[in-house]
Coordinates of C-alpha atoms in Angstrom, one line a residue:
Chain A
X30 CA -31.7 34.3 -14.4
X31 CA -28.2 35.5 -12.6
X32 CA -26.3 32.1 -12.5
X33 CA -27.1 31.8 -16.0
X34 CA -25.4 35.0 -16.9
X35 CA -22.4 34.6 -14.0
X36 CA -22.3 31.2 -16.3
X37 CA -22.3 32.7 -19.7
X38 CA -19.0 35.6 -18.7
X39 CA -17.4 32.2 -17.0
X40 CA -17.3 30.7 -19.8
X41 CA -16.1 32.6 -22.0
X42 CA -13.6 33.7 -20.6
X43 CA -12.4 30.1 -20.6
X44 CA -12.4 29.4 -17.2
X45 CA -15.4 27.7 -15.9
X46 CA -16.2 26.6 -12.9
X47 CA -15.4 22.9 -13.5
X48 CA -16.2 22.1 -9.4
X49 CA -19.8 21.7 -9.5
X50 CA -20.1 18.3 -12.4
X51 CA -18.1 15.9 -9.5
X52 CA -19.3 13.4 -8.2
X53 CA -18.7 14.5 -4.8
X54 CA -21.5 12.3 -1.9
X55 CA -21.2 12.8 1.5
X56 CA -20.1 10.2 3.3
X57 CA -20.1 11.4 7.0
X58 CA -23.5 9.5 7.7
X59 CA -22.5 6.7 6.0
X60 CA -19.7 6.8 8.6
X61 CA -21.4 8.1 12.1
X62 CA -23.8 5.9 11.7
X63 CA -21.1 2.9 11.2
X64 CA -18.6 4.3 13.6
X65 CA -17.8 1.4 16.4
X66 CA -19.4 2.5 19.9
X67 CA -16.5 3.1 23.6
X68 CA -15.4 -0.4 24.3
X69 CA -17.6 -1.8 27.1
X70 CA -16.3 -3.8 30.5
X71 CA -19.2 -6.6 30.4
X72 CA -19.4 -9.2 33.6
X73 CA -19.9 -12.7 32.5
X74 CA -23.2 -14.0 32.8
X75 CA -24.6 -16.9 35.2
X76 CA -23.8 -20.5 34.2
X77 CA -21.7 -19.6 30.9
X78 CA -19.2 -21.9 30.7
X79 CA -20.7 -25.2 30.0
X80 CA -18.9 -28.7 28.7
X81 CA -22.9 -29.2 27.0
X82 CA -22.3 -30.4 23.1
X83 CA -25.1 -28.8 22.5
X84 CA -23.3 -25.1 22.9
X85 CA -19.7 -26.6 21.6
X86 CA -21.2 -27.3 18.6
X87 CA -22.5 -23.8 18.3
X88 CA -19.7 -22.6 19.4
X89 CA -17.1 -24.6 17.5
X90 CA -19.8 -23.6 14.7
X91 CA -19.4 -19.8 15.3
X92 CA -15.5 -20.2 15.2
X93 CA -15.0 -21.3 12.4
X94 CA -17.5 -20.1 9.6
X95 CA -17.4 -16.4 8.2
X96 CA -21.2 -16.1 7.9
X97 CA -24.6 -18.0 6.9
X98 CA -24.0 -17.8 3.4
X99 CA -19.8 -18.5 3.0
X100 CA -21.0 -21.7 6.1
X101 CA -21.6 -25.6 4.0
X102 CA -22.7 -27.6 6.9
X103 CA -26.3 -27.1 8.3
X104 CA -26.4 -25.4 11.3
X105 CA -25.9 -26.5 14.5
X106 CA -29.5 -26.2 17.3
X107 CA -29.9 -22.6 18.6
X108 CA -28.2 -21.2 15.6
X109 CA -29.6 -19.4 12.2
X110 CA -28.3 -19.5 9.0
X111 CA -30.2 -16.6 7.6
X112 CA -31.9 -14.3 9.8
X113 CA -35.5 -13.2 9.7
X114 CA -35.1 -10.6 7.7
X115 CA -33.4 -13.0 5.4
X116 CA -29.5 -11.4 5.5
X117 CA -27.4 -14.1 6.2
X118 CA -26.4 -14.5 9.9
X119 CA -22.5 -13.2 10.8
X120 CA -20.3 -15.3 13.0
X121 CA -17.4 -15.0 14.3
X122 CA -14.6 -16.1 11.3
X123 CA -12.5 -17.0 14.4
X124 CA -10.2 -19.3 12.3
X125 CA -9.9 -16.4 10.4
X126 CA -6.8 -15.1 12.5
X127 CA -7.1 -17.9 14.7
X128 CA -4.9 -21.9 15.1
X129 CA -7.1 -23.5 17.5
X130 CA -7.4 -28.5 16.9
X131 CA -9.4 -29.1 13.6
X132 CA -8.0 -25.6 12.0
X133 CA -8.5 -25.6 7.8
X134 CA -6.9 -22.8 6.6
X135 CA -6.2 -21.2 9.7
X136 CA -4.7 -16.9 9.8
X137 CA -1.8 -16.3 12.5
X138 CA -3.0 -12.8 13.0
X139 CA -4.3 -13.7 16.1
X140 CA -2.2 -16.0 18.7
X141 CA -2.9 -20.3 18.6
X142 CA -6.0 -21.4 20.5
X143 CA -4.8 -24.9 20.6
X144 CA -4.4 -26.2 23.4
X145 CA -6.2 -23.5 25.7
X146 CA -7.2 -24.8 27.9
X147 CA -3.7 -26.8 29.2
X148 CA -1.7 -23.7 28.1
X149 CA -3.5 -20.9 29.9
X150 CA -6.7 -22.1 32.0
X151 CA -4.7 -25.1 33.8
X152 CA -1.8 -22.8 34.2
X153 CA -3.9 -20.5 36.0
X154 CA -2.7 -17.4 33.2
X155 CA -6.3 -17.1 31.8
X156 CA -9.5 -17.4 33.3
X157 CA -13.0 -17.6 32.1
X158 CA -13.8 -14.1 33.0
X159 CA -10.4 -12.8 30.6
X160 CA -12.2 -15.4 27.6
X161 CA -15.4 -13.9 28.1
X162 CA -14.5 -10.5 28.3
X163 CA -11.7 -10.8 25.3
X164 CA -14.1 -12.2 22.2
X165 CA -16.7 -9.5 24.2
X166 CA -15.0 -6.2 23.5
X167 CA -11.0 -7.2 23.0
X168 CA -10.5 -4.0 23.5
X169 CA -11.1 -3.3 27.6
X170 CA -7.4 -4.8 27.9
X171 CA -5.5 -4.2 24.2
X172 CA -6.5 -0.6 23.0
X173 CA -5.3 -1.2 19.9
X174 CA -6.2 -4.9 19.3
X175 CA -6.5 -5.6 16.4
X176 CA -9.0 -8.3 17.5
X177 CA -12.9 -7.9 16.0
X178 CA -15.2 -7.0 18.9
X179 CA -18.4 -9.6 18.6
X180 CA -20.8 -7.8 21.8
X181 CA -20.5 -4.1 22.3
X182 CA -21.6 -3.8 18.2
X183 CA -24.5 -6.0 18.6
X184 CA -22.5 -8.6 16.2
X185 CA -23.4 -11.3 19.0
X186 CA -25.5 -11.6 21.8
X187 CA -24.1 -12.8 25.4
X188 CA -25.2 -16.5 24.3
X189 CA -22.8 -16.5 21.3
X190 CA -19.8 -15.0 23.2
X191 CA -20.5 -17.7 26.0
X192 CA -20.7 -20.9 24.0
X193 CA -17.7 -19.4 21.8
X194 CA -15.8 -19.3 25.2
X195 CA -16.5 -22.4 26.3
X196 CA -15.1 -24.1 23.2
X197 CA -11.9 -22.7 23.2
X198 CA -11.3 -23.6 27.4
X199 CA -12.7 -27.5 26.0
X200 CA -10.2 -29.7 26.5
X201 CA -11.0 -31.2 23.2
Chain B
X11 CA 2.3 -5.6 -17.8
X12 CA 5.6 -7.5 -18.2
X13 CA 7.6 -5.6 -14.8
X14 CA 5.0 -6.3 -11.9
X15 CA 7.1 -6.5 -9.1
X16 CA 8.1 -10.0 -7.7
X17 CA 6.7 -9.3 -4.3
X18 CA 2.9 -8.3 -5.8
X19 CA 4.3 -12.1 -8.6
X20 CA 4.7 -14.6 -5.5
X21 CA 1.6 -13.4 -3.7
X22 CA -0.2 -14.0 -6.5
X23 CA 1.2 -17.0 -7.1
X24 CA 1.4 -18.4 -3.9
X25 CA -2.3 -17.9 -3.3
X26 CA -4.3 -19.1 -7.1
X27 CA -4.6 -22.6 -6.1
X28 CA -8.0 -23.3 -4.8
X29 CA -7.1 -26.3 -3.1
X30 CA -7.3 -27.9 0.7
X31 CA -5.4 -25.4 3.4
X32 CA -1.9 -27.1 3.0
X33 CA -1.7 -26.9 -1.3
X34 CA -3.5 -23.1 -0.8
X35 CA 0.0 -22.0 -0.6
X36 CA 2.4 -23.0 -3.5
X37 CA 0.4 -23.2 -6.7
X38 CA -0.2 -25.5 -9.6
X39 CA 1.7 -26.2 -12.5
X40 CA -2.0 -24.9 -14.7
X41 CA -2.4 -22.1 -12.2
X42 CA 1.5 -20.9 -12.6
X43 CA 0.8 -21.2 -16.0
X44 CA -2.3 -19.0 -16.3
X45 CA -0.8 -16.7 -14.0
X46 CA 2.2 -16.5 -17.2
X47 CA -0.1 -16.7 -19.9
X48 CA -1.8 -13.5 -18.2
X49 CA 1.6 -11.6 -17.3
X50 CA 2.7 -11.7 -20.9
X51 CA -1.5 -10.6 -22.2
X52 CA -2.6 -8.8 -19.0
X53 CA -6.3 -9.5 -20.3
X54 CA -6.9 -5.7 -18.6
X55 CA -5.2 -4.3 -21.8
X56 CA -8.7 -4.6 -23.6
X57 CA -10.0 -2.0 -21.3
X58 CA -7.4 0.3 -21.2
X59 CA -7.9 1.0 -25.5
X60 CA -10.4 1.0 -25.2
X61 CA -10.5 4.3 -22.8
X62 CA -8.2 5.4 -25.1
X63 CA -10.2 4.9 -27.9
X64 CA -13.6 6.9 -25.8
X65 CA -10.9 9.2 -24.6
X66 CA -9.6 10.3 -28.0
X67 CA -13.3 10.9 -28.9
X68 CA -14.7 11.9 -26.2
X69 CA -11.7 15.0 -25.3
X70 CA -8.3 14.9 -26.4
X71 CA -4.9 15.2 -24.7
X72 CA -4.6 18.7 -25.7
X73 CA -8.9 19.5 -24.8
X74 CA -7.6 18.2 -21.0
X75 CA -4.5 19.8 -20.5
X76 CA -5.8 22.7 -21.1
X77 CA -9.0 22.2 -18.5
X78 CA -5.5 20.4 -16.6
X79 CA -3.8 23.8 -17.0
X80 CA -1.0 22.6 -17.9
X81 CA 1.3 21.9 -21.6
X82 CA 0.9 18.6 -23.5
X83 CA 4.0 17.3 -22.8
X84 CA 4.0 18.0 -19.1
X85 CA 0.7 16.0 -18.6
X86 CA 2.8 12.1 -17.7
X87 CA 4.4 13.7 -15.4
X88 CA 1.0 15.7 -14.1
X89 CA 0.0 12.5 -13.4
X90 CA 2.3 10.7 -11.7
X91 CA 1.2 13.5 -9.5
X92 CA -3.1 12.2 -8.4
X93 CA -4.8 12.9 -6.3
X94 CA -3.8 17.0 -6.2
X95 CA -5.7 19.5 -5.8
X96 CA -6.8 21.3 -9.6
X97 CA -7.4 25.0 -9.7
X98 CA -10.6 24.7 -11.9
X99 CA -12.0 22.2 -8.8
X100 CA -10.8 23.9 -6.8
X101 CA -10.1 21.2 -4.4
X102 CA -8.7 17.8 -4.3
X103 CA -9.8 15.0 -7.0
X104 CA -9.1 11.9 -8.6
X105 CA -7.7 11.3 -12.3
X106 CA -12.1 9.9 -12.1
X107 CA -12.8 13.1 -11.2
X108 CA -10.9 15.4 -14.2
X109 CA -12.2 13.4 -16.8
X110 CA -15.8 14.1 -15.4
X111 CA -14.3 17.6 -15.4
X112 CA -13.4 17.5 -19.0
X113 CA -16.5 15.9 -20.1
X114 CA -18.7 19.3 -19.0
X115 CA -15.8 21.1 -20.3
X116 CA -16.0 19.8 -23.9
X117 CA -20.5 19.8 -23.3
X118 CA -20.7 16.3 -23.0
X119 CA -23.0 14.6 -20.6
X120 CA -21.0 13.4 -17.3
X121 CA -20.7 9.8 -17.0
X122 CA -20.8 8.4 -13.2
X123 CA -18.0 7.3 -11.5
X124 CA -19.2 3.9 -11.6
X125 CA -19.9 3.9 -15.6
X126 CA -17.8 2.4 -18.0
X127 CA -16.0 5.4 -19.5
X128 CA -14.9 6.9 -16.8
X129 CA -13.3 3.9 -15.6
X130 CA -11.6 2.8 -18.8
X131 CA -11.0 5.9 -19.3
X132 CA -9.0 6.5 -16.0
X133 CA -7.7 3.7 -16.8
X134 CA -6.2 4.8 -20.1
X135 CA -5.3 8.0 -18.3
X136 CA -3.8 6.7 -15.2
X137 CA -1.6 4.5 -17.9
X138 CA 0.6 7.9 -20.1
X139 CA 2.1 7.9 -16.6
X140 CA 3.4 4.0 -17.0
X141 CA 7.0 4.5 -16.2
X142 CA 7.4 7.7 -14.4
X143 CA 7.5 6.9 -10.1
X144 CA 4.1 8.3 -8.4
X145 CA 5.0 11.9 -6.8
X146 CA 2.0 12.7 -5.4
X147 CA 2.8 15.5 -3.3
X148 CA 0.2 16.1 0.4
X149 CA 2.1 18.7 1.9
X150 CA 1.6 20.8 -1.6
X151 CA -0.5 23.1 0.2
X152 CA -3.2 22.8 2.7
X153 CA -6.1 21.6 1.0
X154 CA -3.9 18.2 0.4
X155 CA -3.0 18.6 4.3
X156 CA -5.9 18.3 5.5
X157 CA -7.0 15.3 2.7
X158 CA -4.3 13.5 4.5
X159 CA -4.9 13.8 7.6
X160 CA -8.6 12.9 6.6
X161 CA -7.6 9.4 4.6
X162 CA -5.6 8.4 8.0
X163 CA -8.7 8.8 10.2
X164 CA -11.0 6.8 7.5
X165 CA -8.0 4.4 7.1
X166 CA -7.6 4.1 11.4
X167 CA -11.7 4.1 11.8
X168 CA -13.2 1.2 13.6
X169 CA -16.4 0.6 12.6
X170 CA -18.7 -1.7 10.8
X171 CA -20.4 -5.1 11.5
X172 CA -17.1 -6.9 13.2
X173 CA -15.0 -3.2 15.1
X174 CA -12.3 -3.4 11.8
X175 CA -11.3 -0.3 10.4
X176 CA -8.3 -0.8 7.2
X177 CA -5.3 -0.7 8.9
X178 CA -6.3 -4.0 11.3
X179 CA -5.1 -6.0 8.5
X180 CA -2.3 -3.2 7.5
X181 CA -0.5 -1.7 9.6
X182 CA 2.7 -2.2 9.7
X183 CA 3.0 -5.0 12.4
X184 CA 0.8 -7.8 10.8
X185 CA 2.2 -7.1 6.7
X186 CA 2.3 -10.8 5.5
X187 CA 0.8 -12.9 8.6
X188 CA -2.0 -14.7 6.8
X189 CA -6.3 -13.8 7.2
X190 CA -7.4 -17.5 6.9
X191 CA -5.4 -18.3 4.0
X192 CA -4.2 -14.9 2.7
X193 CA -1.1 -13.1 3.4
X194 CA -1.6 -9.8 4.4
X195 CA -0.1 -7.5 1.2
X196 CA 1.9 -4.9 2.3
X197 CA 0.2 -1.4 0.2
X198 CA 4.1 -0.3 -0.5
X199 CA 6.3 -3.0 -1.5
X200 CA 2.7 -4.0 -3.5
X201 CA 2.9 -0.5 -5.2
X202 CA -0.8 -0.2 -4.7
X203 CA -0.8 3.5 -6.1
X204 CA 0.6 2.7 -9.3
X205 CA -0.8 -0.8 -10.1
X206 CA -4.4 -0.4 -10.1
X207 CA -6.6 -0.1 -12.5
X208 CA -5.5 -4.3 -12.2
X209 CA -7.5 -6.5 -13.5
X210 CA -8.4 -8.8 -11.1
X211 CA -8.4 -12.4 -11.4
X212 CA -10.5 -13.4 -8.6
X213 CA -13.2 -11.6 -10.2
X214 CA -12.3 -11.6 -13.8
X215 CA -12.4 -7.6 -14.5
X216 CA -10.3 -4.7 -14.3
X217 CA -11.3 -3.1 -11.1
X218 CA -10.0 1.0 -9.9
X219 CA -8.1 0.9 -6.5
X220 CA -11.5 3.1 -5.1
X221 CA -13.6 0.2 -5.5
X222 CA -10.6 -2.3 -4.4
X223 CA -11.1 0.2 -1.6
X224 CA -15.4 -1.1 -1.2
X225 CA -14.0 -4.8 -1.2
X226 CA -11.8 -4.7 1.3
X227 CA -14.8 -2.7 2.9
X228 CA -17.2 -5.1 1.9
X229 CA -15.5 -8.0 3.0
X230 CA -14.5 -7.6 6.4
X231 CA -18.4 -5.6 7.0
X232 CA -17.5 -1.8 7.1
X233 CA -20.0 0.1 5.4
X234 CA -19.5 1.2 1.7
X235 CA -18.6 4.5 1.2
X236 CA -19.0 6.3 -1.6
X237 CA -16.6 6.7 -4.6
X238 CA -16.0 10.5 -4.9
X239 CA -17.2 11.5 -1.7
X240 CA -14.2 13.1 0.7
X241 CA -13.5 10.8 2.5
X242 CA -12.8 8.0 -0.6
X243 CA -10.8 10.3 -2.4
X244 CA -8.8 11.1 1.2
X245 CA -8.1 7.1 1.5
X246 CA -7.5 7.6 -1.7
X247 CA -4.5 10.4 -1.0
X248 CA -3.3 8.5 2.0
X249 CA -2.8 5.1 0.6
X250 CA -1.4 6.4 -2.2
X251 CA 1.0 8.8 -0.4
X252 CA 2.3 4.7 1.9
X253 CA 3.4 4.0 -2.1
X254 CA 4.5 6.5 -3.4
X255 CA 8.0 6.5 -5.7
X256 CA 6.7 3.2 -7.0
X257 CA 6.7 2.6 -10.1
X258 CA 3.8 3.2 -12.1
X259 CA 3.1 0.3 -14.3
X260 CA -1.1 0.2 -15.9
X261 CA -2.6 -2.0 -16.0
X262 CA -1.9 -4.0 -12.6
X263 CA -2.4 -7.8 -12.4
X264 CA -4.4 -8.6 -8.9
X265 CA -5.0 -12.0 -7.4

């Protein structure tokens, strides 16, 4: 009743408060839920780096594909395109930012990873642990990195980080 | 429409082709012809014309200017400064939100920000400022300062499935580099604020600036924040200010 009167007066004065009709949903909860956990240091699991062709095939597949819907080739053993809940599996899409042997349509936001073994591993510049941590959570060694975060936020699991690291450090 | 910025044109030209990696950076003759045709004849001009028809029928310049508290002849200049604080709203609003206010003010039912009415009318209303420069003033008062700060925060917040922020792809240090085959646009040089709503050729439809933000969120696995939310308006303030002083040319034409 009182509200109706106030509204009536406001309209009469020609200065209606129009704020209530503006669509202005609350987004704070969405952003909070979507937030990235703090940077995390990970220990590389035992036997992580491998030359097993099955491991390399997975690493390569994750590196070059965006997600299960986008990927053209069938998924290698141990990976699926569609998850049990019906959503597509997200892969690394590393090629969006990195060149590497055989990359098609690669980006250049990140360093070129071609001949990584020769240039970075054999020279002693990089260790397996560094590569593992970089893919798991790149913020640990570069707080302002533009690189994606893959393990801290559960985009991938430990094994998939190992698959990727094994593929990158393999002589190709 | 015809005065699309050279850089935007070049980027769009470079991206049109869908052939293999190397070819993708250049353009086939057929693509060039299509782009030239669209520059002459932007398909979104139809949407703007429909927006004009709806706006004239439902609201009209006179009532709109009165609701905003400005003289009719000052409308274009005033519109070039959005998002801004509007008295009858009591806060920072976008042009689309002022159209919701104007509909209510005219006793009409209020369409959603997602609706065709609001999208087309907002494109038309913004086109009234065509030829002027975007003149947002993020220091005009406390509320604008707050929204600017909020916008920057949202722009820089790393989140979502891949832990990316808008800044991961649009910070000054990586502009011009490539994400896959797409050169990362300089939001400033691309006149982002002055050229949306724009016709997106990859989507065959007119898209508003806030919807464009949502498309980047979706591509990069960031949760979509809803149209009209403080955070979304803040992003519009922040991005518009990045590109302040660019000429307004509605509708734009984008890849």
